[in-house]
Amino acid sequence: MLQLFTIRRVKKATHQTVRLLIMVAITFFGLLFITFLIGRVVPIDPVLAVVGDKASPEVYQQARLAMGLDLPVWRQFFIYMGSVLHGDLGTSVLTAKPVLQDILRVFPATLELAVIATCIGIFVGIPLGVFSAVKRGSFLDHITRVIGLLGYSLPIFWLGLLALIVFYAKLDLLPGPGRIDVFYEDIVDPVTGIMLIDCIIAREWDIFWNALAHIIMPATLLGYYSMAYLSRMTRSFMIEQLRQEYILTARVKGVAEWRVIWGHALGNCAIPLITVVALSFGTLLEGSVLTETVFAWPGLGLYLTKSLLNADMNSVLGSTIVVGTIFLGVNLFSDFLYKVLDPRAR
Amino acid sequence: MSSTRRWQHWLLSDSPASPFQAAAGRTYLGLAEFLKNRLAVFGLLIIAALILIAFFAPYIAPCDPLVTNLVNRLQPLSAAHYFGTDEVGRDIFSRIVWGSRLTLYVIGLVAIIAAPVGIIIGTVSGYFGGLIDTILMRITDIFLAFPKLILALAFVAALGPGIENAVIAIAITSWPPYARIARGETITIRNGDFIKAIRLQGAGPIRIITGHIMPLCISSLIVRITLDMAGIILTAAGLGFLGLGAQPPSPEWGAMTSTGRAYIIDHWWLITMPGTAIFVVSLAFNLLGDGLREVLDPKSDN
Amino acid sequence: MNDSGHLLDVKDLTVSFPSPRGEVCAVKNVSFSLGHEKIGIVGESGSGKSVTGRAILRLLPPYAHIHATAITFQEKDLLSFSEQEMRRIRGRQISMVMQDPKYSLNPVRTVGEQIREAYTIHRKVPRRQARQQTLEMLTAVRIRNPEQVYRLYPHEVSGGMGQRIMIAMMLIPEPSLLIADEPTSALDVTVQLQVLAILDDLVTQRGMGLIFISHDLELVASFCDRIIIMYGGRIMEVVDAANLHQSTHPYTRGLLNCLPRIDGDKGKLSTLQRDASWLDADFSATAGGK
Amino acid sequence: MLQVDNLHVIFGHGLDLNHAVKNVSFTVGQGESFGLVGESGSGKSTVLNCIAGLINTWQGEIEIDGERLSHRRPKSFYRKVQMVFQDPYGSLHPRHTVDRTLKESVNIHHLGDANLRVVKVLGEVGLGPQFRFRYPHQLSGGQRQRVAIARALILEPEILLLDEPTSALDVSIQAEILNLLQDISKKRNLTSILVSHDLAVVSHMCDNILVMSQGATVEALSCDQLRSGDIKQRYTRQLLVASKGYDRAAIDQFQDY
Amino acid sequence: MRKLLFCAFVLMCFTAQFTEAATPKDTLVMAFKIDDIISLDPAEIFEFSGAEYTANTYDRLINYDVDKVSDIYGGVAESWTTSDDGLTFVFKIRPGITFASGNTLSAEDVVFSLKRVILLNKSPAFILSQFGFTPENIDKTIVKVDDNTVKLVIDKAYAPTFLLYCLTSTVGSVVDMKEVMAHEKDGDMGYNWLKTAYAGSGPYKLKSWKPSETLILDSNTKYWGHKSELKRVIIRHITESSTQRLLLEKGDIDIARNLGPDDIKGVAGNADIKIRSRAKGAIWYLGLNQKNKYLRLPQVRQAFKYLIDYKGMEQTILNGKATVHQSFLPEGFLGASAETPFTLDVAKAKALLKEVGLEKGFTVTMDTRNNEPTTSMALAIQATLAQAGIKLEIIPGEGKQTLTKYRARTHDIYIGRWGPDYMDPHTNADTFARNPDNSDGAKANPLAWRNAWDIPEMTKKTDAALLEKDTGKRAQMYMELQREHQQVSPFVIMFQEIEIMASRANVKGFVLGPAYDSNFYQYTTK
């Protein structure tokens, strides 16, 4: 009977996975559809965006035909979908390069920032949340709540600007905007695209330290927001879990308090927290739009903003699709982890 | 018995004599609970002040927020200009006062658009389940699959910058979480015996959803929306900051911050004042939301 | 079965909770003592029976106020114990089985792990040995395929099985006193009796004391040696199980009479008439254990 | 009055398939009180939910007054059949006063005289007017269950379905509710079906009893048969023994079903 | 807590060590808005910073003196002759020029480069094609005579300097044919490759380009002329004026190119920083759409010209970044008029409006790009118009969006900036004072057309000026044209742009020319 049970578990898991993949496929299709629609309703002449203001009428017409704008809309959608599925997101007007290539170039910078920020969120925010749930009403709890409240209320771009003024302009403690100092540009070959790792590979230690110093401010800033979010969520999850009967069971067994909290209660929080961390990671990707603008950080957010301001719709939609897909991927991954970690969801 | 006492007694009566007394008693208890949370009351006061300022803007603001005066530009704080003047000589205090209208406009409109859409989609989806649920939740998921700000950006790109478009973009991206919450609540409620009971009284789906399920979803939605208001203010400000939200010369706080950025080194007040305004208001909504959660949604923490 | 020494002595236990309308007394002046026997605490909801059980293990939330003249366990004064010392008592000396195994087992750990943890907290033994011990304990609570059950998660086991697992977990450190807080009320009646039989056997074999908390007067009467009947946080009376039906206390009588019986007549059931004066009577149940 | 024939209920499909009720048939006469007894998972509540129309996945025949019921019930059906649920805490809308809960039914069926009906039915279930505008959280468990009964009665049904109406209550309250139900059934000449796991309650309340286990019928008994111990099935006998309290020796004879 | 302290300590260590910034001795580090570069192909480049890139990395056929634009001298073309009928130009190619790739530059490369412009037909192609070069006739009109000689045949006898000035623009850049054709794909003449690559012979060569991020140039050691002093130029795209200023003040960069007026004021007292400026050709103007029933009235057009606070704007929001200028030819061009007949005169404007019964004013909209200083200028204009009762509604928009509207002629007023395409006066005359076809479907969309200004007479005058061979006479013709234009046109020409560059005090020798394609890096030292 128990063997049957195992087989059922496996079958159920397969079934669920297939279902999940179908769901993701549908979502992805919807995502494409929305981006396509957005691309169609822009009040900007897409041809003009390509050929510029001073182009002659012949040049204009030629570009228009090349872009397939004379075809019926539904055919344009299928062409669009087909090319996106082939990894062709069109060519950026701004950079004259395929959008995908651009994104692959700028994304590691964003990833670098988001990963470090998420780590700050996880390693500071979660313990903070746990402590404040355990010691509710204590000084630490109040601090955590204040941190959370500020994180939810301060405009990130404003805080970023102030940080820049204080730590760079006035105190001269940290380097200014950018990923590295300007004159270090283009010395290290982008292998992974992640500056810190590339410097290690190239053994350019000066540049490594320089890059590290540059990342401190934006990463801490983003990390602060992630921390605010995670500590708040952890706190409420922990309070919920500490109220559960099984916690009492553990105490009855004589389990030490730290193990009750960090083992039993946090173990159960881990599952919803995965979703929250995934969400927070996603929010960081979007939070980077503002942070990157403030810190002139050459990542996806800055790329997106520039494209927007220049009405470079291919890049805007391409980035949207890419970020949406990453978001989907992260969610899928968190769902997967959820299934692995939570025996009830298997 | 003093009259206050008598009122209290009437309100807290165990055997109310009319539906009005029952509702009043309930409200009184909720209010008493809420008033105990000093931070939340503080938040509420700020929001009330915001509304008053917005309403009486013409009387409060000493200057026209749009009239430029090149001679008087970039003046520091003074008795004539409490918050100084900006790069074309407009009075920043007046602009912030008038800007409160835009802030209210944005959050009000987003709440009016997003909340009903979210609650209707969520409750319908949750109550009926099956195919309807699948379709509605797919749509919701598609919108949720985009990071909020980026979807808003894409919409703004499509519709063109401007505060109306920013509102639409934010509203479009705000409803899915509400739908999710409403659906989740509905599913729990739907299986409750009291819904079975009302079905057994012969009530139809519309009556059940509007009369029995929605009122129960609303409290957690109100909490969520209040907390979201802070986020909406920040998003709107962020859009303004990127030059994609409210457009100059309108005194939107985010756009003001964005302009102020160019003068950050020598003229700190240009960015500090609107930034602080954004912060204070979104903090107020956060405090109020936290307080409301304690009153309306006792399940969650606190 | 009856030692001369008492296992547990509770004197004048009072537990109160703060509420918006002032302190609410959940338990007032409860005193009883217990030897190596099965004692039942019976009462309706809100009678304070569960709070009494938890107060002994000091498992009430921090805002609860607990007062007592004495809580003595094996001649040790539990009131003077620090939290650290209490932890050594819990599980190892006094254990507790709670009502619903669905909620009282950690949902993300296998039942085997959870039982093993209960064992290893109090004994430093190698993992293999702890596992072996766990399997033996599972066999002892009459689980036929312990190896497989060891790997199951709480949501995969039935209620009866879950409660047997709880019993295994609570008995594996071999405590000398077990508090069973409505251990079977979530179960079907036959399963309930089977679980009780297991509990009964193990308690008897190991010579433990048992406090059995329940709302089911008939069940307690047939299962325990003595019965403490509580109402409104006070002890109404303490009777030997065999003499229950001779009890004269109006509350006890009321409880007994309002039960429908298969062989009773189909007329109206008599209902319980509550009397406020019951709460004033100061009944002390220190006598006991003979 | 009520007839159930060859009732089958299947939930889910594929791997999650659950045959919850297997071929159950019984008849309840006018004014009769019928008991469904079984342990958890026996399908007794499922049968009740099928009759009430809360479950749509059943096959077989359900007839009331010789009329076959379909999966969709007309509004008039609810004036004939009403139900009381097990959990008094979950069956009342937490934001509605007693008054509103009761009036809702009157309004749905456009019966008029709402105030009068509410006061009358509250009196009938032994709740004074002071309870009328209370919210559920201001009521005790027994009082809530009385409100639930009042809600069922306000539409003046002919058939009352009772799903473990007292299992969440203390025994002293149980007695009061059972007495109330008995009174009302007699006074209104109600046909009732009582679902319970407690043999004593069923035997106290019912004329005929159907014992169920794992979705199937074990046996049908009259109340007198039960009292006299005229029981054919081992399962039923085991239930009977178990309901008499703890008996170490008897337990060893128990079998798993 | 201890962990936190430790982290803080480590942080402090890093920061103490790595804020000591100074740019390397042999590298010029510059902050500059370069997000307008969308291609590195000289046949396509048509933007300010792109032009500057070409100027420093490619050789052009002909150059002009940055201090005296009327002086033309040879670049790749060492010398030239013109036939008597003014239709044939023969250029002698300078010997001894090698491309950065090592290939020798010959007449073949020149012919290839010019033909390529015509054949690719990108935005700036009209600069050459207006001389009658077409894909069909280029084999006859652009001809290699021998390895050192190239002959061009044009369609009309224009003013002789017209062609020469056109060849000083980016389309006159010579590309390395061998290198380019090695990367040809599907007959694209290497276009897709050269868009992001380099094939020239200028003082600098391309090291790398990350669009809207950085542009890095290395010294071209094979350059034939004055070799660059500094080994490398790093240009970082930075939008924010305040950020550029911070970096400059900290010494993280050597030059900041886009400081706003207030930041310029801010650094003015700093001894480490010096400021230079140079008038550029770009012109700020208002375009009043003649399709609007109010704006088409001559009195209203005139009133607008009296309702601009030229001086006020120049001194405050533009502060040094622009100078009042009211004719369509920027200072420095042949025949440019420096007359400024208009000042803010509300009474006069009111009188003009009264003539047409509009003393109560009216409402018009203005499409405004949402950038600085455009927005501030719009606000200032709004304020002065209001004094005469004209209610101006500003419709802010992103650049491409307002442009789309402008080109569709659906605006009321457009506030714009126009930069000349080449150094001949015809470039601006062509767009401001010439409108051969005012119909909605017209092929050419000069600014006159965009504002629906139908001017058959003036168009003829403009064409005549183009054909005038005598330079002095031609200058006179343009002068008159401007004077008339000033009074009757629906263009309120307000300012000429000035480029201001702030650099560290040790930076010397940076050449700021009258156009972006005459800003040169090679003489710069530090």
mmCIF file with all atom_site columns, N, CA and C in Angstrom, chain B residues 14-19 22 26 193-194 196-203 207 211-212 216, chain D residues 52 78 82-83 85 90-93 95-96 104-105 107-109 130 133-135 151 155:
data_model
loop_
_atom_site.group_PDB
_atom_site.id
_atom_site.type_symbol
_atom_site.label_atom_id
_atom_site.label_alt_id
_atom_site.label_comp_id
_atom_site.label_asym_id
_atom_site.label_entity_id
_atom_site.label_seq_id
_atom_site.pdbx_PDB_ins_code
_atom_site.Cartn_x
_atom_site.Cartn_y
_atom_site.Cartn_z
_atom_site.occupancy
_atom_site.B_iso_or_equiv
_atom_site.pdbx_formal_charge
_atom_site.auth_seq_id
_atom_site.auth_comp_id
_atom_site.auth_asym_id
_atom_site.auth_atom_id
_atom_site.pdbx_PDB_model_num
ATOM 1   N N  . ASP B 1 14  ? -25.084 44.335 25.362 1.00 0.00 ? 14  ASP B N  1
ATOM 2   C CA . ASP B 1 14  ? -25.058 42.957 24.891 1.00 0.00 ? 14  ASP B CA 1
ATOM 3   C C  . ASP B 1 14  ? -26.304 42.621 24.101 1.00 0.00 ? 14  ASP B C  1
ATOM 4   N N  . SER B 1 15  ? -27.354 43.401 24.337 1.00 0.00 ? 15  SER B N  1
ATOM 5   C CA . SER B 1 15  ? -28.594 43.103 23.634 1.00 0.00 ? 15  SER B CA 1
ATOM 6   C C  . SER B 1 15  ? -29.076 44.339 22.907 1.00 0.00 ? 15  SER B C  1
ATOM 7   N N  . PRO B 1 16  ? -28.444 44.648 21.769 1.00 0.00 ? 16  PRO B N  1
ATOM 8   C CA . PRO B 1 16  ? -28.845 45.839 21.049 1.00 0.00 ? 16  PRO B CA 1
ATOM 9   C C  . PRO B 1 16  ? -30.309 45.734 20.638 1.00 0.00 ? 16  PRO B C  1
ATOM 10  N N  . ALA B 1 17  ? -30.982 46.898 20.592 1.00 0.00 ? 17  ALA B N  1
ATOM 11  C CA . ALA B 1 17  ? -32.404 46.880 20.306 1.00 0.00 ? 17  ALA B CA 1
ATOM 12  C C  . ALA B 1 17  ? -32.711 47.170 18.848 1.00 0.00 ? 17  ALA B C  1
ATOM 13  N N  . SER B 1 18  ? -31.718 47.542 18.094 1.00 0.00 ? 18  SER B N  1
ATOM 14  C CA . SER B 1 18  ? -31.985 47.829 16.684 1.00 0.00 ? 18  SER B CA 1
ATOM 15  C C  . SER B 1 18  ? -30.726 47.521 15.881 1.00 0.00 ? 18  SER B C  1
ATOM 16  N N  . PRO B 1 19  ? -30.907 47.336 14.590 1.00 0.00 ? 19  PRO B N  1
ATOM 17  C CA . PRO B 1 19  ? -29.719 47.087 13.775 1.00 0.00 ? 19  PRO B CA 1
ATOM 18  C C  . PRO B 1 19  ? -28.750 48.256 13.866 1.00 0.00 ? 19  PRO B C  1
ATOM 19  N N  . ALA B 1 22  ? -26.685 47.953 16.918 1.00 0.00 ? 22  ALA B N  1
ATOM 20  C CA . ALA B 1 22  ? -25.717 46.869 16.758 1.00 0.00 ? 22  ALA B CA 1
ATOM 21  C C  . ALA B 1 22  ? -24.531 47.332 15.931 1.00 0.00 ? 22  ALA B C  1
ATOM 22  N N  . ARG B 1 26  ? -20.609 48.004 17.100 1.00 0.00 ? 26  ARG B N  1
ATOM 23  C CA . ARG B 1 26  ? -19.514 47.341 16.408 1.00 0.00 ? 26  ARG B CA 1
ATOM 24  C C  . ARG B 1 26  ? -18.472 48.352 15.955 1.00 0.00 ? 26  ARG B C  1
ATOM 25  N N  . ASP B 1 193 ? -19.637 26.880 6.278  1.00 0.00 ? 193 ASP B N  1
ATOM 26  C CA . ASP B 1 193 ? -21.014 26.410 6.409  1.00 0.00 ? 193 ASP B CA 1
ATOM 27  C C  . ASP B 1 193 ? -22.021 27.518 6.182  1.00 0.00 ? 193 ASP B C  1
ATOM 28  N N  . PHE B 1 194 ? -21.641 28.767 6.536  1.00 0.00 ? 194 PHE B N  1
ATOM 29  C CA . PHE B 1 194 ? -22.660 29.809 6.405  1.00 0.00 ? 194 PHE B CA 1
ATOM 30  C C  . PHE B 1 194 ? -22.975 30.141 4.957  1.00 0.00 ? 194 PHE B C  1
ATOM 31  N N  . LYS B 1 196 ? -22.900 27.667 2.630  1.00 0.00 ? 196 LYS B N  1
ATOM 32  C CA . LYS B 1 196 ? -23.781 26.537 2.298  1.00 0.00 ? 196 LYS B CA 1
ATOM 33  C C  . LYS B 1 196 ? -25.179 26.854 2.793  1.00 0.00 ? 196 LYS B C  1
ATOM 34  N N  . ALA B 1 197 ? -25.225 27.418 4.003  1.00 0.00 ? 197 ALA B N  1
ATOM 35  C CA . ALA B 1 197 ? -26.527 27.702 4.592  1.00 0.00 ? 197 ALA B CA 1
ATOM 36  C C  . ALA B 1 197 ? -27.297 28.694 3.740  1.00 0.00 ? 197 ALA B C  1
ATOM 37  N N  . ILE B 1 198 ? -26.631 29.737 3.288  1.00 0.00 ? 198 ILE B N  1
ATOM 38  C CA . ILE B 1 198 ? -27.387 30.729 2.514  1.00 0.00 ? 198 ILE B CA 1
ATOM 39  C C  . ILE B 1 198 ? -27.773 30.157 1.161  1.00 0.00 ? 198 ILE B C  1
ATOM 40  N N  . ARG B 1 199 ? -26.935 29.262 0.637  1.00 0.00 ? 199 ARG B N  1
ATOM 41  C CA . ARG B 1 199 ? -27.335 28.599 -0.609 1.00 0.00 ? 199 ARG B CA 1
ATOM 42  C C  . ARG B 1 199 ? -28.598 27.787 -0.380 1.00 0.00 ? 199 ARG B C  1
ATOM 43  N N  . LEU B 1 200 ? -28.648 27.171 0.804  1.00 0.00 ? 200 LEU B N  1
ATOM 44  C CA . LEU B 1 200 ? -29.832 26.370 1.122  1.00 0.00 ? 200 LEU B CA 1
ATOM 45  C C  . LEU B 1 200 ? -31.056 27.235 1.380  1.00 0.00 ? 200 LEU B C  1
ATOM 46  N N  . GLN B 1 201 ? -30.836 28.539 1.580  1.00 0.00 ? 201 GLN B N  1
ATOM 47  C CA . GLN B 1 201 ? -32.005 29.408 1.691  1.00 0.00 ? 201 GLN B CA 1
ATOM 48  C C  . GLN B 1 201 ? -32.501 29.767 0.296  1.00 0.00 ? 201 GLN B C  1
ATOM 49  N N  . GLY B 1 202 ? -31.791 29.321 -0.717 1.00 0.00 ? 202 GLY B N  1
ATOM 50  C CA . GLY B 1 202 ? -32.222 29.581 -2.082 1.00 0.00 ? 202 GLY B CA 1
ATOM 51  C C  . GLY B 1 202 ? -31.613 30.817 -2.712 1.00 0.00 ? 202 GLY B C  1
ATOM 52  N N  . ALA B 1 203 ? -30.559 31.353 -2.106 1.00 0.00 ? 203 ALA B N  1
ATOM 53  C CA . ALA B 1 203 ? -29.951 32.556 -2.664 1.00 0.00 ? 203 ALA B CA 1
ATOM 54  C C  . ALA B 1 203 ? -29.162 32.232 -3.925 1.00 0.00 ? 203 ALA B C  1
ATOM 55  N N  . ARG B 1 207 ? -26.383 37.276 -5.272 1.00 0.00 ? 207 ARG B N  1
ATOM 56  C CA . ARG B 1 207 ? -26.690 37.651 -3.900 1.00 0.00 ? 207 ARG B CA 1
ATOM 57  C C  . ARG B 1 207 ? -25.593 37.144 -2.963 1.00 0.00 ? 207 ARG B C  1
ATOM 58  N N  . GLY B 1 211 ? -23.587 40.002 -1.329 1.00 0.00 ? 211 GLY B N  1
ATOM 59  C CA . GLY B 1 211 ? -24.093 40.221 0.030  1.00 0.00 ? 211 GLY B CA 1
ATOM 60  C C  . GLY B 1 211 ? -23.322 39.475 1.107  1.00 0.00 ? 211 GLY B C  1
ATOM 61  N N  . HIS B 1 212 ? -22.725 38.358 0.742  1.00 0.00 ? 212 HIS B N  1
ATOM 62  C CA . HIS B 1 212 ? -22.142 37.523 1.783  1.00 0.00 ? 212 HIS B CA 1
ATOM 63  C C  . HIS B 1 212 ? -20.644 37.367 1.676  1.00 0.00 ? 212 HIS B C  1
ATOM 64  N N  . LEU B 1 216 ? -16.928 40.229 3.423  1.00 0.00 ? 216 LEU B N  1
ATOM 65  C CA . LEU B 1 216 ? -15.872 39.587 4.202  1.00 0.00 ? 216 LEU B CA 1
ATOM 66  C C  . LEU B 1 216 ? -14.501 39.776 3.564  1.00 0.00 ? 216 LEU B C  1
ATOM 67  N N  . ALA D 2 52  ? -29.579 17.794 -0.008 1.00 0.00 ? 52  ALA D N  1
ATOM 68  C CA . ALA D 2 52  ? -29.734 19.240 0.098  1.00 0.00 ? 52  ALA D CA 1
ATOM 69  C C  . ALA D 2 52  ? -29.376 19.957 -1.202 1.00 0.00 ? 52  ALA D C  1
ATOM 70  N N  . TYR D 2 78  ? -36.157 24.827 -1.658 1.00 0.00 ? 78  TYR D N  1
ATOM 71  C CA . TYR D 2 78  ? -35.561 25.242 -0.391 1.00 0.00 ? 78  TYR D CA 1
ATOM 72  C C  . TYR D 2 78  ? -36.609 25.589 0.652  1.00 0.00 ? 78  TYR D C  1
ATOM 73  N N  . GLN D 2 82  ? -34.731 21.998 4.563  1.00 0.00 ? 82  GLN D N  1
ATOM 74  C CA . GLN D 2 82  ? -33.755 22.871 5.202  1.00 0.00 ? 82  GLN D CA 1
ATOM 75  C C  . GLN D 2 82  ? -32.754 22.050 6.005  1.00 0.00 ? 82  GLN D C  1
ATOM 76  N N  . MET D 2 83  ? -31.661 22.684 6.354  1.00 0.00 ? 83  MET D N  1
ATOM 77  C CA . MET D 2 83  ? -30.575 21.923 6.967  1.00 0.00 ? 83  MET D CA 1
ATOM 78  C C  . MET D 2 83  ? -29.947 22.698 8.121  1.00 0.00 ? 83  MET D C  1
ATOM 79  N N  . PHE D 2 85  ? -26.303 22.785 10.296 1.00 0.00 ? 85  PHE D N  1
ATOM 80  C CA . PHE D 2 85  ? -24.940 22.273 10.141 1.00 0.00 ? 85  PHE D CA 1
ATOM 81  C C  . PHE D 2 85  ? -24.301 21.943 11.474 1.00 0.00 ? 85  PHE D C  1
ATOM 82  N N  . GLY D 2 90  ? -19.180 28.150 12.463 1.00 0.00 ? 90  GLY D N  1
ATOM 83  C CA . GLY D 2 90  ? -18.948 28.415 11.046 1.00 0.00 ? 90  GLY D CA 1
ATOM 84  C C  . GLY D 2 90  ? -20.208 28.631 10.245 1.00 0.00 ? 90  GLY D C  1
ATOM 85  N N  . SER D 2 91  ? -21.363 28.339 10.828 1.00 0.00 ? 91  SER D N  1
ATOM 86  C CA . SER D 2 91  ? -22.550 28.364 9.978  1.00 0.00 ? 91  SER D CA 1
ATOM 87  C C  . SER D 2 91  ? -23.303 29.685 10.021 1.00 0.00 ? 91  SER D C  1
ATOM 88  N N  . LEU D 2 92  ? -22.808 30.634 10.794 1.00 0.00 ? 92  LEU D N  1
ATOM 89  C CA . LEU D 2 92  ? -23.440 31.956 10.791 1.00 0.00 ? 92  LEU D CA 1
ATOM 90  C C  . LEU D 2 92  ? -22.474 32.966 10.201 1.00 0.00 ? 92  LEU D C  1
ATOM 91  N N  . HIS D 2 93  ? -23.003 33.864 9.378  1.00 0.00 ? 93  HIS D N  1
ATOM 92  C CA . HIS D 2 93  ? -22.152 34.880 8.771  1.00 0.00 ? 93  HIS D CA 1
ATOM 93  C C  . HIS D 2 93  ? -21.624 35.800 9.869  1.00 0.00 ? 93  HIS D C  1
ATOM 94  N N  . ARG D 2 95  ? -20.461 38.704 10.031 1.00 0.00 ? 95  ARG D N  1
ATOM 95  C CA . ARG D 2 95  ? -20.726 40.146 10.004 1.00 0.00 ? 95  ARG D CA 1
ATOM 96  C C  . ARG D 2 95  ? -22.217 40.460 9.984  1.00 0.00 ? 95  ARG D C  1
ATOM 97  N N  . HIS D 2 96  ? -23.030 39.437 10.072 1.00 0.00 ? 96  HIS D N  1
ATOM 98  C CA . HIS D 2 96  ? -24.473 39.689 10.049 1.00 0.00 ? 96  HIS D CA 1
ATOM 99  C C  . HIS D 2 96  ? -25.062 39.484 11.433 1.00 0.00 ? 96  HIS D C  1
ATOM 100 N N  . GLU D 2 104 ? -32.686 37.532 5.779  1.00 0.00 ? 104 GLU D N  1
ATOM 101 C CA . GLU D 2 104 ? -32.182 37.222 4.446  1.00 0.00 ? 104 GLU D CA 1
ATOM 102 C C  . GLU D 2 104 ? -33.052 36.159 3.776  1.00 0.00 ? 104 GLU D C  1
ATOM 103 N N  . SER D 2 105 ? -33.367 35.098 4.543  1.00 0.00 ? 105 SER D N  1
ATOM 104 C CA . SER D 2 105 ? -34.160 34.005 3.976  1.00 0.00 ? 105 SER D CA 1
ATOM 105 C C  . SER D 2 105 ? -35.533 34.512 3.569  1.00 0.00 ? 105 SER D C  1
ATOM 106 N N  . ASN D 2 107 ? -36.369 37.481 2.768  1.00 0.00 ? 107 ASN D N  1
ATOM 107 C CA . ASN D 2 107 ? -36.267 38.359 1.598  1.00 0.00 ? 107 ASN D CA 1
ATOM 108 C C  . ASN D 2 107 ? -36.073 37.568 0.314  1.00 0.00 ? 107 ASN D C  1
ATOM 109 N N  . ILE D 2 108 ? -35.260 36.528 0.393  1.00 0.00 ? 108 ILE D N  1
ATOM 110 C CA . ILE D 2 108 ? -35.013 35.745 -0.822 1.00 0.00 ? 108 ILE D CA 1
ATOM 111 C C  . ILE D 2 108 ? -36.318 35.206 -1.373 1.00 0.00 ? 108 ILE D C  1
ATOM 112 N N  . HIS D 2 109 ? -37.165 34.758 -0.464 1.00 0.00 ? 109 HIS D N  1
ATOM 113 C CA . HIS D 2 109 ? -38.405 34.137 -0.931 1.00 0.00 ? 109 HIS D CA 1
ATOM 114 C C  . HIS D 2 109 ? -39.580 35.106 -0.944 1.00 0.00 ? 109 HIS D C  1
ATOM 115 N N  . GLN D 2 130 ? -33.936 39.939 23.049 1.00 0.00 ? 130 GLN D N  1
ATOM 116 C CA . GLN D 2 130 ? -32.650 40.604 23.295 1.00 0.00 ? 130 GLN D CA 1
ATOM 117 C C  . GLN D 2 130 ? -31.529 40.035 22.434 1.00 0.00 ? 130 GLN D C  1
ATOM 118 N N  . PHE D 2 133 ? -30.511 41.433 17.749 1.00 0.00 ? 133 PHE D N  1
ATOM 119 C CA . PHE D 2 133 ? -29.539 42.258 17.039 1.00 0.00 ? 133 PHE D CA 1
ATOM 120 C C  . PHE D 2 133 ? -28.093 41.969 17.450 1.00 0.00 ? 133 PHE D C  1
ATOM 121 N N  . ARG D 2 134 ? -27.886 40.798 17.961 1.00 0.00 ? 134 ARG D N  1
ATOM 122 C CA . ARG D 2 134 ? -26.501 40.455 18.311 1.00 0.00 ? 134 ARG D CA 1
ATOM 123 C C  . ARG D 2 134 ? -25.756 39.874 17.110 1.00 0.00 ? 134 ARG D C  1
ATOM 124 N N  . TYR D 2 135 ? -24.479 40.028 17.193 1.00 0.00 ? 135 TYR D N  1
ATOM 125 C CA . TYR D 2 135 ? -23.625 39.375 16.195 1.00 0.00 ? 135 TYR D CA 1
ATOM 126 C C  . TYR D 2 135 ? -23.247 38.001 16.723 1.00 0.00 ? 135 TYR D C  1
ATOM 127 N N  . ARG D 2 151 ? -33.039 29.694 11.616 1.00 0.00 ? 151 ARG D N  1
ATOM 128 C CA . ARG D 2 151 ? -32.907 30.007 10.198 1.00 0.00 ? 151 ARG D CA 1
ATOM 129 C C  . ARG D 2 151 ? -33.533 28.910 9.335  1.00 0.00 ? 151 ARG D C  1
ATOM 130 N N  . LEU D 2 155 ? -38.339 29.284 7.090  1.00 0.00 ? 155 LEU D N  1
ATOM 131 C CA . LEU D 2 155 ? -38.976 29.037 5.795  1.00 0.00 ? 155 LEU D CA 1
ATOM 132 C C  . LEU D 2 155 ? -40.051 27.960 5.893  1.00 0.00 ? 155 LEU D C  1
#
